[in-house]
PDB file of C-alpha atoms and ligand atoms in Angstrom:
ATOM      1  CA  MET W   7     -22.034 -22.950   6.950  1.00 40.00           C
ATOM      2  CA  THR W   8     -22.543 -19.185   6.832  1.00 43.00           C
ATOM      3  CA  THR W   9     -23.927 -17.409   4.051  1.00 46.00           C
ATOM      4  CA  ARG W  10     -20.757 -15.455   3.434  1.00 49.00           C
ATOM      5  CA  PHE W  11     -18.825 -18.849   3.018  1.00 48.00           C
ATOM      6  CA  THR W  12     -21.453 -20.140   0.709  1.00 55.00           C
ATOM      7  CA  ARG W  13     -21.377 -16.941  -1.342  1.00 52.00           C
ATOM      8  CA  ARG W  14     -17.626 -16.958  -1.409  1.00 53.00           C
ATOM      9  CA  ARG W  15     -17.462 -20.571  -2.477  1.00 56.00           C
ATOM     10  CA  LEU W  16     -19.993 -19.803  -5.239  1.00 53.00           C
ATOM     11  CA  ILE W  17     -18.014 -17.005  -6.704  1.00 55.00           C
ATOM     12  CA  THR W  18     -14.599 -18.895  -6.552  1.00 54.00           C
ATOM     13  CA  THR W  19     -16.401 -22.026  -8.050  1.00 56.00           C
ATOM     14  CA  GLY W  20     -17.821 -19.891 -10.639  1.00 55.00           C
ATOM     15  CA  LEU W  21     -14.629 -18.033 -11.392  1.00 55.00           C
ATOM     16  CA  ALA W  22     -12.755 -21.333 -11.802  1.00 54.00           C
ATOM     17  CA  ALA W  23     -15.423 -22.912 -13.901  1.00 54.00           C
ATOM     18  CA  ALA W  24     -15.828 -19.773 -15.992  1.00 51.00           C
ATOM     19  CA  ALA W  25     -11.984 -19.786 -16.575  1.00 53.00           C
ATOM     20  CA  GLY W  26     -11.986 -23.558 -17.602  1.00 54.00           C
ATOM     21  CA  VAL W  27     -15.023 -23.677 -19.744  1.00 46.00           C
ATOM     22  CA  SER W  28     -15.728 -20.463 -21.583  1.00 52.00           C
ATOM     23  CA  GLY W  29     -12.265 -18.808 -21.227  1.00 61.00           C
ATOM     24  CA  LEU W  30     -10.797 -16.087 -19.212  1.00 63.00           C
ATOM     25  CA  ALA W  31     -12.989 -13.171 -20.570  1.00 67.00           C
ATOM     26  CA  ALA W  32     -16.067 -14.916 -18.954  1.00 68.00           C
ATOM     27  CA  ALA W  33     -14.170 -15.219 -15.538  1.00 66.00           C
ATOM     28  CA  ALA W  34     -13.348 -11.406 -15.739  1.00 68.00           C
ATOM     29  CA  ARG W  35     -17.038 -10.625 -16.456  1.00 70.00           C
ATOM     30  CA  LEU W  36     -18.020 -12.642 -13.305  1.00 68.00           C
ATOM     31  CA  ALA W  37     -15.423 -10.730 -11.262  1.00 71.00           C
ATOM     32  CA  ASP W  38     -16.848  -7.451 -12.530  1.00 72.00           C
ATOM     33  CA  ARG W  39     -20.193  -8.265 -11.281  1.00 71.00           C
ATOM     34  CA  TYR W  40     -18.776  -8.707  -7.866  1.00 70.00           C
ATOM     35  CA  GLY W  41     -16.707  -5.411  -7.915  1.00 73.00           C
ATOM     36  CA  LEU W  42     -13.494  -7.306  -8.037  1.00 79.00           C
ATOM     37  CA  ILE W  43     -11.648  -5.635 -11.050  1.00 80.00           C
ATOM     38  CA  PRO W  44      -8.228  -3.948 -10.251  1.00 86.00           C
ATOM     39  CA  PRO W  45      -7.716  -0.569 -11.810  1.00 87.00           C
ATOM     40  CA  ASP W  46      -5.052  -2.053 -14.226  1.00 81.00           C
ATOM     41  CA  SER W  47      -7.263  -4.823 -15.494  1.00 79.00           C
ATOM     42  CA  GLY W  48      -6.826  -3.208 -19.055  1.00 69.00           C
ATOM     43  CA  GLY W  49      -3.122  -3.139 -18.705  1.00 54.00           C
ATOM     44  CA  ILE W  50      -0.433  -5.582 -19.919  1.00 52.00           C
ATOM     45  CA  TYR W  51      -1.579  -8.437 -17.883  1.00 59.00           C
ATOM     46  CA  GLY W  52      -5.367  -7.915 -18.287  1.00 68.00           C
ATOM     47  CA  VAL W  53      -7.512 -10.711 -17.424  1.00 72.00           C
ATOM     48  CA  GLY W  54      -4.695 -12.441 -15.319  1.00 77.00           C
ATOM     49  CA  GLU W  55      -4.695  -9.368 -13.015  1.00 80.00           C
ATOM     50  CA  THR W  56      -8.350  -9.508 -12.473  1.00 79.00           C
ATOM     51  CA  LEU W  57      -8.246 -13.423 -11.628  1.00 79.00           C
ATOM     52  CA  THR W  58      -5.267 -12.958  -9.098  1.00 81.00           C
ATOM     53  CA  TYR W  59      -7.094 -10.099  -7.530  1.00 84.00           C
ATOM     54  CA  ALA W  60     -10.436 -11.464  -7.358  1.00 79.00           C
ATOM     55  CA  ALA W  61      -9.202 -14.769  -6.019  1.00 79.00           C
ATOM     56  CA  GLN W  62      -7.140 -13.043  -3.315  1.00 79.00           C
ATOM     57  CA  ARG W  63      -9.914 -10.800  -2.245  1.00 80.00           C
ATOM     58  CA  ILE W  64     -12.484 -13.686  -2.129  1.00 75.00           C
ATOM     59  CA  LEU W  65     -10.396 -16.287  -0.367  1.00 72.00           C
ATOM     60  CA  MET W  66      -8.284 -14.099   1.940  1.00 66.00           C
ATOM     61  CA  SER W  67     -11.241 -12.100   3.132  1.00 64.00           C
ATOM     62  CA  GLY W  68      -9.084  -8.946   3.273  1.00 57.00           C
ATOM     63  CA  HIS W  69      -7.637  -9.155   6.714  1.00 70.00           C
ATOM     64  CA  SER W  70      -5.298 -12.153   6.978  1.00 87.00           C
ATOM     65  CA  LEU W  71      -2.017 -11.161   8.544  1.00 92.00           C
ATOM     66  CA  ALA W  72       1.530 -11.291   7.157  1.00 94.00           C
ATOM     67  CA  ARG W  73       3.881 -13.147   9.380  1.00 95.00           C
ATOM     68  CA  GLU W  74       5.601 -11.118  12.063  1.00 97.00           C
ATOM     69  CA  PHE W  75       9.135 -12.133  13.281  1.00 97.00           C
ATOM     70  CA  GLY W  76      11.261 -11.960  16.380  1.00 98.00           C
ATOM     71  CA  ARG W  77      14.142  -9.382  17.176  1.00 97.00           C
ATOM     72  CA  SER W  78      16.654 -12.079  16.415  1.00 98.00           C
ATOM     73  CA  ASP W  79      15.371 -12.228  12.747  1.00 98.00           C
ATOM     74  CA  ILE W  80      16.025  -8.761  11.936  1.00 98.00           C
ATOM     75  CA  SER W  81      18.493  -8.548   8.940  1.00 98.00           C
ATOM     76  CA  LYS W  82      21.822  -6.944   9.576  1.00 97.00           C
ATOM     77  CA  HIS W  83      22.121  -5.284   6.144  1.00 95.00           C
ATOM     78  CA  PRO W  84      18.813  -3.874   4.891  1.00 97.00           C
ATOM     79  CA  ILE W  85      18.773  -2.784   1.135  1.00 96.00           C
ATOM     80  CA  VAL W  86      17.737   0.622  -0.165  1.00 97.00           C
ATOM     81  CA  ASN W  87      16.022   0.655  -3.343  1.00 95.00           C
ATOM     82  CA  GLY W  88      15.178   4.159  -4.628  1.00 93.00           C
ATOM     83  CA  GLY W  89      17.027   6.865  -2.854  1.00 93.00           C
ATOM     84  CA  PRO W  90      15.758  10.117  -1.456  1.00 94.00           C
ATOM     85  CA  PRO W  91      14.415  12.872  -3.727  1.00 94.00           C
ATOM     86  CA  GLU W  92      17.287  14.830  -5.219  1.00 91.00           C
ATOM     87  CA  THR W  93      15.878  18.322  -4.572  1.00 94.00           C
ATOM     88  CA  ASP W  94      16.874  21.306  -2.545  1.00 94.00           C
ATOM     89  CA  ALA W  95      13.440  21.115  -0.912  1.00 94.00           C
ATOM     90  CA  TYR W  96      13.980  17.583   0.439  1.00 95.00           C
ATOM     91  CA  GLN W  97      17.554  18.649   1.599  1.00 95.00           C
ATOM     92  CA  ARG W  98      16.006  21.636   3.509  1.00 96.00           C
ATOM     93  CA  LEU W  99      13.568  19.283   5.159  1.00 96.00           C
ATOM     94  CA  LEU W 100      16.154  16.833   6.140  1.00 96.00           C
ATOM     95  CA  ALA W 101      18.272  19.521   7.510  1.00 97.00           C
ATOM     96  CA  GLY W 102      15.545  20.846   9.608  1.00 97.00           C
ATOM     97  CA  LYS W 103      14.727  17.109  10.880  1.00 96.00           C
ATOM     98  CA  PHE W 104      11.388  17.222   9.086  1.00 97.00           C
ATOM     99  CA  SER W 105       9.885  19.703  11.599  1.00 96.00           C
ATOM    100  CA  ASP W 106       8.440  21.770   8.603  1.00 94.00           C
ATOM    101  CA  CYS W 107       7.225  18.552   6.878  1.00 96.00           C
ATOM    102  CA  ARG W 108       3.493  17.891   6.417  1.00 97.00           C
ATOM    103  CA  LEU W 109       1.517  14.908   5.241  1.00 98.00           C
ATOM    104  CA  GLN W 110      -1.457  16.139   3.503  1.00 98.00           C
ATOM    105  CA  VAL W 111      -4.741  14.007   3.986  1.00 98.00           C
ATOM    106  CA  ASP W 112      -7.517  14.972   1.574  1.00 98.00           C
ATOM    107  CA  GLY W 113     -10.140  13.824  -0.941  1.00 98.00           C
ATOM    108  CA  LEU W 114     -13.259  12.042   0.154  1.00 97.00           C
ATOM    109  CA  VAL W 115     -12.766  12.773   3.895  1.00 97.00           C
ATOM    110  CA  ALA W 116     -14.862  14.767   6.441  1.00 97.00           C
ATOM    111  CA  ARG W 117     -11.805  16.521   7.816  1.00 96.00           C
ATOM    112  CA  PRO W 118      -8.985  17.097   5.430  1.00 97.00           C
ATOM    113  CA  SER W 119      -5.781  17.909   7.350  1.00 96.00           C
ATOM    114  CA  SER W 120      -2.034  18.503   7.215  1.00 97.00           C
ATOM    115  CA  LEU W 121      -0.180  16.416   9.676  1.00 98.00           C
ATOM    116  CA  SER W 122       3.219  17.068  11.075  1.00 97.00           C
ATOM    117  CA  LEU W 123       5.756  14.201  12.067  1.00 97.00           C
ATOM    118  CA  GLY W 124       4.783  15.215  15.815  1.00 97.00           C
ATOM    119  CA  ASP W 125       1.065  14.876  15.053  1.00 97.00           C
ATOM    120  CA  LEU W 126       1.679  11.326  13.617  1.00 98.00           C
ATOM    121  CA  MET W 127       3.826  10.441  16.588  1.00 97.00           C
ATOM    122  CA  ARG W 128       1.137  11.371  18.960  1.00 96.00           C
ATOM    123  CA  LEU W 129      -1.253   8.922  17.480  1.00 96.00           C
ATOM    124  CA  PRO W 130      -1.161   5.345  18.871  1.00 96.00           C
ATOM    125  CA  SER W 131       2.036   3.698  17.515  1.00 97.00           C
ATOM    126  CA  ARG W 132       2.387   0.083  16.245  1.00 97.00           C
ATOM    127  CA  THR W 133       5.750  -1.872  15.895  1.00 98.00           C
ATOM    128  CA  GLN W 134       6.038  -4.834  13.694  1.00 98.00           C
ATOM    129  CA  ILE W 135       8.841  -6.983  12.450  1.00 98.00           C
ATOM    130  CA  THR W 136       8.145  -7.988   8.911  1.00 98.00           C
ATOM    131  CA  HIS W 137       9.670  -9.101   5.641  1.00 97.00           C
ATOM    132  CA  GLN W 138       9.989  -6.724   2.896  1.00 97.00           C
ATOM    133  CA  ALA W 139      10.324  -8.425  -0.491  1.00 96.00           C
ATOM    134  CA  CYS W 140      11.362  -6.615  -3.498  1.00 96.00           C
ATOM    135  CA  GLU W 141      10.076  -7.846  -7.013  1.00 92.00           C
ATOM    136  CA  GLU W 142      13.818  -7.864  -7.945  1.00 92.00           C
ATOM    137  CA  GLY W 143      14.421 -11.035  -5.873  1.00 93.00           C
ATOM    138  CA  TRP W 144      16.035  -9.856  -2.558  1.00 96.00           C
ATOM    139  CA  SER W 145      14.388  -9.158   0.693  1.00 97.00           C
ATOM    140  CA  PHE W 146      15.126  -8.312   4.283  1.00 98.00           C
ATOM    141  CA  ILE W 147      13.372  -8.321   7.640  1.00 98.00           C
ATOM    142  CA  ALA W 148      13.207  -5.146   9.671  1.00 98.00           C
ATOM    143  CA  GLU W 149      11.227  -3.590  12.609  1.00 98.00           C
ATOM    144  CA  TRP W 150       8.944  -0.887  11.518  1.00 98.00           C
ATOM    145  CA  THR W 151       7.124   1.521  13.873  1.00 98.00           C
ATOM    146  CA  GLY W 152       4.410   4.018  12.831  1.00 98.00           C
ATOM    147  CA  VAL W 153       0.728   4.645  12.965  1.00 98.00           C
ATOM    148  CA  ALA W 154      -1.718   2.433  11.208  1.00 97.00           C
ATOM    149  CA  LEU W 155      -3.146   4.040   8.121  1.00 98.00           C
ATOM    150  CA  SER W 156      -6.510   3.073   9.342  1.00 96.00           C
ATOM    151  CA  ASP W 157      -6.194   5.326  12.349  1.00 96.00           C
ATOM    152  CA  VAL W 158      -5.355   8.332  10.254  1.00 97.00           C
ATOM    153  CA  LEU W 159      -8.184   7.604   7.962  1.00 97.00           C
ATOM    154  CA  GLY W 160     -10.533   7.162  10.836  1.00 96.00           C
ATOM    155  CA  LEU W 161      -9.533  10.489  12.253  1.00 96.00           C
ATOM    156  CA  ALA W 162      -9.974  12.262   8.788  1.00 96.00           C
ATOM    157  CA  GLY W 163     -13.524  10.440   8.420  1.00 96.00           C
ATOM    158  CA  VAL W 164     -13.686   8.559   5.238  1.00 96.00           C
ATOM    159  CA  SER W 165     -16.675   8.857   2.983  1.00 96.00           C
ATOM    160  CA  THR W 166     -18.811   5.889   2.242  1.00 95.00           C
ATOM    161  CA  ARG W 167     -18.129   6.530  -1.462  1.00 95.00           C
ATOM    162  CA  ALA W 168     -14.350   5.913  -0.989  1.00 96.00           C
ATOM    163  CA  LYS W 169     -12.957   3.134  -3.104  1.00 95.00           C
ATOM    164  CA  TYR W 170      -9.099   3.796  -2.990  1.00 97.00           C
ATOM    165  CA  VAL W 171      -6.609   5.490  -0.993  1.00 98.00           C
ATOM    166  CA  MET W 172      -3.907   7.216  -3.265  1.00 98.00           C
ATOM    167  CA  ILE W 173      -0.431   7.477  -1.902  1.00 98.00           C
ATOM    168  CA  PHE W 174       2.009  10.195  -3.326  1.00 97.00           C
ATOM    169  CA  PRO W 175       5.518  10.865  -2.517  1.00 96.00           C
ATOM    170  CA  PHE W 176       7.543  14.049  -2.652  1.00 95.00           C
ATOM    171  CA  GLU W 177       8.501  15.331  -6.198  1.00 89.00           C
ATOM    172  CA  GLY W 178      11.910  14.465  -7.199  1.00 82.00           C
ATOM    173  CA  THR W 179      11.981  10.734  -6.293  1.00 67.00           C
ATOM    174  CA  LYS W 180      11.684   8.105  -8.972  1.00 70.00           C
ATOM    175  CA  ILE W 181       8.053   8.865  -9.564  1.00 73.00           C
ATOM    176  CA  MET W 182       6.387   5.987  -7.684  1.00 90.00           C
ATOM    177  CA  TRP W 183       2.940   6.857  -6.604  1.00 96.00           C
ATOM    178  CA  ASP W 184       0.278   4.195  -5.900  1.00 97.00           C
ATOM    179  CA  SER W 185      -3.212   3.296  -4.488  1.00 98.00           C
ATOM    180  CA  LEU W 186      -4.611   0.867  -2.251  1.00 97.00           C
ATOM    181  CA  ASP W 187      -8.222  -0.676  -2.119  1.00 95.00           C
ATOM    182  CA  MET W 188     -10.081  -0.149   1.246  1.00 95.00           C
ATOM    183  CA  PRO W 189      -9.396  -3.740   2.616  1.00 92.00           C
ATOM    184  CA  ASP W 190      -5.738  -2.907   2.344  1.00 95.00           C
ATOM    185  CA  ALA W 191      -5.893   0.622   3.615  1.00 96.00           C
ATOM    186  CA  PHE W 192      -7.749  -0.445   6.651  1.00 95.00           C
ATOM    187  CA  HIS W 193      -5.660  -3.639   7.173  1.00 94.00           C
ATOM    188  CA  PRO W 194      -4.170  -3.723  10.636  1.00 94.00           C
ATOM    189  CA  GLN W 195      -0.521  -4.048   9.496  1.00 96.00           C
ATOM    190  CA  THR W 196      -0.810  -1.246   6.871  1.00 97.00           C
ATOM    191  CA  LEU W 197       1.596   1.349   8.458  1.00 98.00           C
ATOM    192  CA  LEU W 198       2.609   4.840   7.778  1.00 98.00           C
ATOM    193  CA  ALA W 199       6.119   4.187   9.340  1.00 98.00           C
ATOM    194  CA  TYR W 200       8.345   6.809  10.782  1.00 98.00           C
ATOM    195  CA  GLY W 201      10.756   4.336  12.536  1.00 98.00           C
ATOM    196  CA  MET W 202      13.042   1.609  11.610  1.00 98.00           C
ATOM    197  CA  ASN W 203      14.893  -0.916  13.726  1.00 98.00           C
ATOM    198  CA  GLY W 204      14.519   1.341  16.761  1.00 97.00           C
ATOM    199  CA  VAL W 205      15.528   4.588  15.191  1.00 98.00           C
ATOM    200  CA  GLU W 206      14.101   7.307  13.094  1.00 97.00           C
ATOM    201  CA  LEU W 207      13.418   6.208   9.548  1.00 98.00           C
ATOM    202  CA  PRO W 208      16.755   6.656   7.549  1.00 98.00           C
ATOM    203  CA  PRO W 209      16.566   9.080   4.459  1.00 96.00           C
ATOM    204  CA  GLY W 210      17.252   5.946   2.027  1.00 96.00           C
ATOM    205  CA  HIS W 211      14.399   3.989   3.638  1.00 98.00           C
ATOM    206  CA  GLY W 212      11.811   6.754   2.972  1.00 97.00           C
ATOM    207  CA  ALA W 213      12.201   9.632   5.634  1.00 98.00           C
ATOM    208  CA  PRO W 214      10.242  11.025   7.136  1.00 98.00           C
ATOM    209  CA  VAL W 215       7.400   8.730   6.597  1.00 98.00           C
ATOM    210  CA  ARG W 216       6.703   5.651   4.432  1.00 98.00           C
ATOM    211  CA  LEU W 217       4.137   3.344   3.699  1.00 98.00           C
ATOM    212  CA  ARG W 218       4.718  -0.348   4.870  1.00 98.00           C
ATOM    213  CA  MET W 219       2.344  -3.024   3.648  1.00 96.00           C
ATOM    214  CA  PRO W 220       3.797  -6.442   4.350  1.00 95.00           C
ATOM    215  CA  ARG W 221       1.269  -8.253   2.325  1.00 94.00           C
ATOM    216  CA  GLN W 222       2.349  -6.832  -0.927  1.00 95.00           C
ATOM    217  CA  LEU W 223       5.589  -6.708  -2.731  1.00 96.00           C
ATOM    218  CA  GLY W 224       8.158  -3.928  -1.789  1.00 96.00           C
ATOM    219  CA  TYR W 225       7.123  -1.526  -4.525  1.00 96.00           C
ATOM    220  CA  LYS W 226       3.782  -0.826  -3.163  1.00 97.00           C
ATOM    221  CA  SER W 227       5.544   0.428   0.150  1.00 98.00           C
ATOM    222  CA  VAL W 228       5.863   3.946  -1.199  1.00 97.00           C
ATOM    223  CA  LYS W 229       8.564   6.107   0.566  1.00 97.00           C
ATOM    224  CA  TYR W 230       8.946   9.765   1.192  1.00 97.00           C
ATOM    225  CA  LEU W 231       5.222  10.426   1.711  1.00 97.00           C
ATOM    226  CA  SER W 232       3.760  13.764   1.012  1.00 97.00           C
ATOM    227  CA  ARG W 233       0.110  13.175   0.375  1.00 98.00           C
ATOM    228  CA  ILE W 234      -2.778  10.671   0.949  1.00 98.00           C
ATOM    229  CA  SER W 235      -5.955  11.213  -1.006  1.00 98.00           C
ATOM    230  CA  VAL W 236      -9.184   9.168  -0.620  1.00 98.00           C
ATOM    231  CA  VAL W 237     -10.965   8.799  -3.925  1.00 98.00           C
ATOM    232  CA  GLU W 238     -13.800   6.889  -5.611  1.00 96.00           C
ATOM    233  CA  SER W 239     -12.014   6.393  -8.821  1.00 96.00           C
ATOM    234  CA  VAL W 240      -8.424   6.260  -9.809  1.00 96.00           C
ATOM    235  CA  LYS W 241      -9.379   6.908 -13.618  1.00 94.00           C
ATOM    236  CA  ASP W 242      -8.309  10.614 -13.681  1.00 92.00           C
ATOM    237  CA  VAL W 243      -4.806  10.164 -12.129  1.00 92.00           C
ATOM    238  CA  GLY W 244      -1.842   9.499 -14.423  1.00 91.00           C
ATOM    239  CA  GLU W 245      -2.799   6.869 -17.149  1.00 92.00           C
ATOM    240  CA  GLY W 246      -5.770   5.631 -14.962  1.00 94.00           C
ATOM    241  CA  LEU W 247      -4.086   2.380 -13.915  1.00 94.00           C
ATOM    242  CA  GLY W 248      -4.044   3.101 -10.107  1.00 96.00           C
ATOM    243  CA  ALA W 249      -0.265   3.504  -9.840  1.00 96.00           C
ATOM    244  CA  SER W 250       2.765   4.425 -11.732  1.00 94.00           C
ATOM    245  CA  GLY W 251       3.989   0.996 -11.842  1.00 93.00           C
ATOM    246  CA  PRO W 252       1.465  -0.721 -14.351  1.00 92.00           C
ATOM    247  CA  GLN W 253       2.743   1.563 -17.233  1.00 87.00           C
ATOM    248  CA  PHE W 254       6.136  -0.351 -16.692  1.00 87.00           C
ATOM    249  CA  GLY W 255       4.681  -3.819 -16.366  1.00 88.00           C
ATOM    250  CA  TYR W 256       4.350  -3.958 -12.525  1.00 92.00           C
ATOM    251  CA  SER W 257       0.798  -5.013 -11.563  1.00 92.00           C
ATOM    252  CA  TRP W 258      -1.284  -2.779  -9.434  1.00 93.00           C
ATOM    253  CA  TYR W 259      -2.057  -5.621  -7.044  1.00 92.00           C
ATOM    254  CA  ALA W 260       1.171  -7.143  -5.751  1.00 93.00           C
ATOM    255  CA  GLY W 261      -0.154  -9.364  -2.862  1.00 90.00           C
ATOM    256  CA  ILE W 262       2.219 -12.111  -1.613  1.00 87.00           C
TER     257      ILE W 262
HETATM  258  N1  MTE P  24       9.113   7.003  -3.375  1.00 61.18           N
HETATM  259  C1  MTE P  24       9.641   5.842  -3.639  1.00 61.18           C
HETATM  260  N2  MTE P  24       8.976   4.828  -3.050  1.00 61.18           N
HETATM  261  C2  MTE P  24       9.509   3.469  -3.150  1.00 61.18           C
HETATM  262  C3  MTE P  24      10.686   3.247  -4.173  1.00 61.18           C
HETATM  263  C4  MTE P  24      11.187   4.516  -4.893  1.00 61.18           C
HETATM  264  O1  MTE P  24      12.070   4.257  -5.741  1.00 61.18           O
HETATM  265  N3  MTE P  24      10.608   5.578  -4.574  1.00 61.18           N
HETATM  266  N4  MTE P  24      10.999   1.966  -4.308  1.00 61.18           N
HETATM  267  C5  MTE P  24      10.189   0.882  -3.966  1.00 61.18           C
HETATM  268  C6  MTE P  24      10.693  -0.425  -4.098  1.00 61.18           C
HETATM  269  S1  MTE P  24      10.839  -1.163  -5.632  1.00 61.18           S
HETATM  270  C7  MTE P  24      11.001  -1.204  -3.077  1.00 61.18           C
HETATM  271  S2  MTE P  24      11.532  -2.716  -3.049  1.00 61.18           S
HETATM  272  C8  MTE P  24      11.050  -0.595  -1.717  1.00 61.18           C
HETATM  273  C9  MTE P  24      12.320  -0.523  -1.105  1.00 61.18           C
HETATM  274  O2  MTE P  24      12.284   0.091   0.216  1.00 61.18           O
HETATM  275  P1  MTE P  24      13.702   0.057   0.937  1.00 61.18           P
HETATM  276  O3  MTE P  24      14.672   0.988   0.275  1.00 61.18           O
HETATM  277  O4  MTE P  24      13.436   0.428   2.306  1.00 61.18           O
HETATM  278  O5  MTE P  24      14.213  -1.479   0.792  1.00 61.18           O
HETATM  279  O6  MTE P  24      10.408   0.785  -1.732  1.00 61.18           O
HETATM  280  C10 MTE P  24       9.484   1.106  -2.648  1.00 61.18           C
HETATM  281  N5  MTE P  24       9.035   2.506  -2.471  1.00 61.18           N
HETATM  282 MO1   MO P  25      11.149  -3.301  -5.201  1.00 61.18          MO
END
């Protein structure tokens, strides 16, 4: 038995025991000692959020893969939830086929950059056929093509102080910004997708570039990306809950 497994078992057993014997608050304190508190632990769901996140991070070891499907499984009618930004700026970018569009990469990185769609497309691409599940109860399977977020972060050179990667869309969309922890940011299936079902990403699905992370509910897959920022803490952004969702009752960690 490896040391890692023993430690993991110790923490999970401890979490379960603490939750059972001395209440949830004790379990949350134990999770805190191991750095397993999600940014929205003070939000509506509080301790429940912490237990879900801590248990997932301990048991799943961060790199378990979401199921990938075959071409014949691709859904005929993918659903759009949250249309493109209703701004002149977005219309202009769309009309110019996004040639003037840049994805900003900044924060705790050695080489901040501003990447064009062409720059992203020149990086190694990955195509995956995965399930996208919306918290509203519908889902579809689609093929997504893009660059692994880990490749972009690797080029930028992430500081050892980094704890989260913040993801911001263009202005004018239903304000949905979010953040990922480092295991999810470096997960091999976390993509900056610019293609869908063999064509360029349609405007409704997030053109020119969206996040796709099949191990979390659809709302974490932010569309219409404009900026990625590596940070040590999310406390200074918005209400400090790590995403726009938690203020509306959506948990920051939406693992499936
Ligand atoms: N910028 C932005 N990203 C977004 C949304 C949005 O409204 N705006 N909706 C989210 C939700 S709730 C879901 S389920 C998925 C939907 O992606 P789709 O339109 O490709 O199905 O995108 C997510 N990303
Ligand atoms: Mo959703």
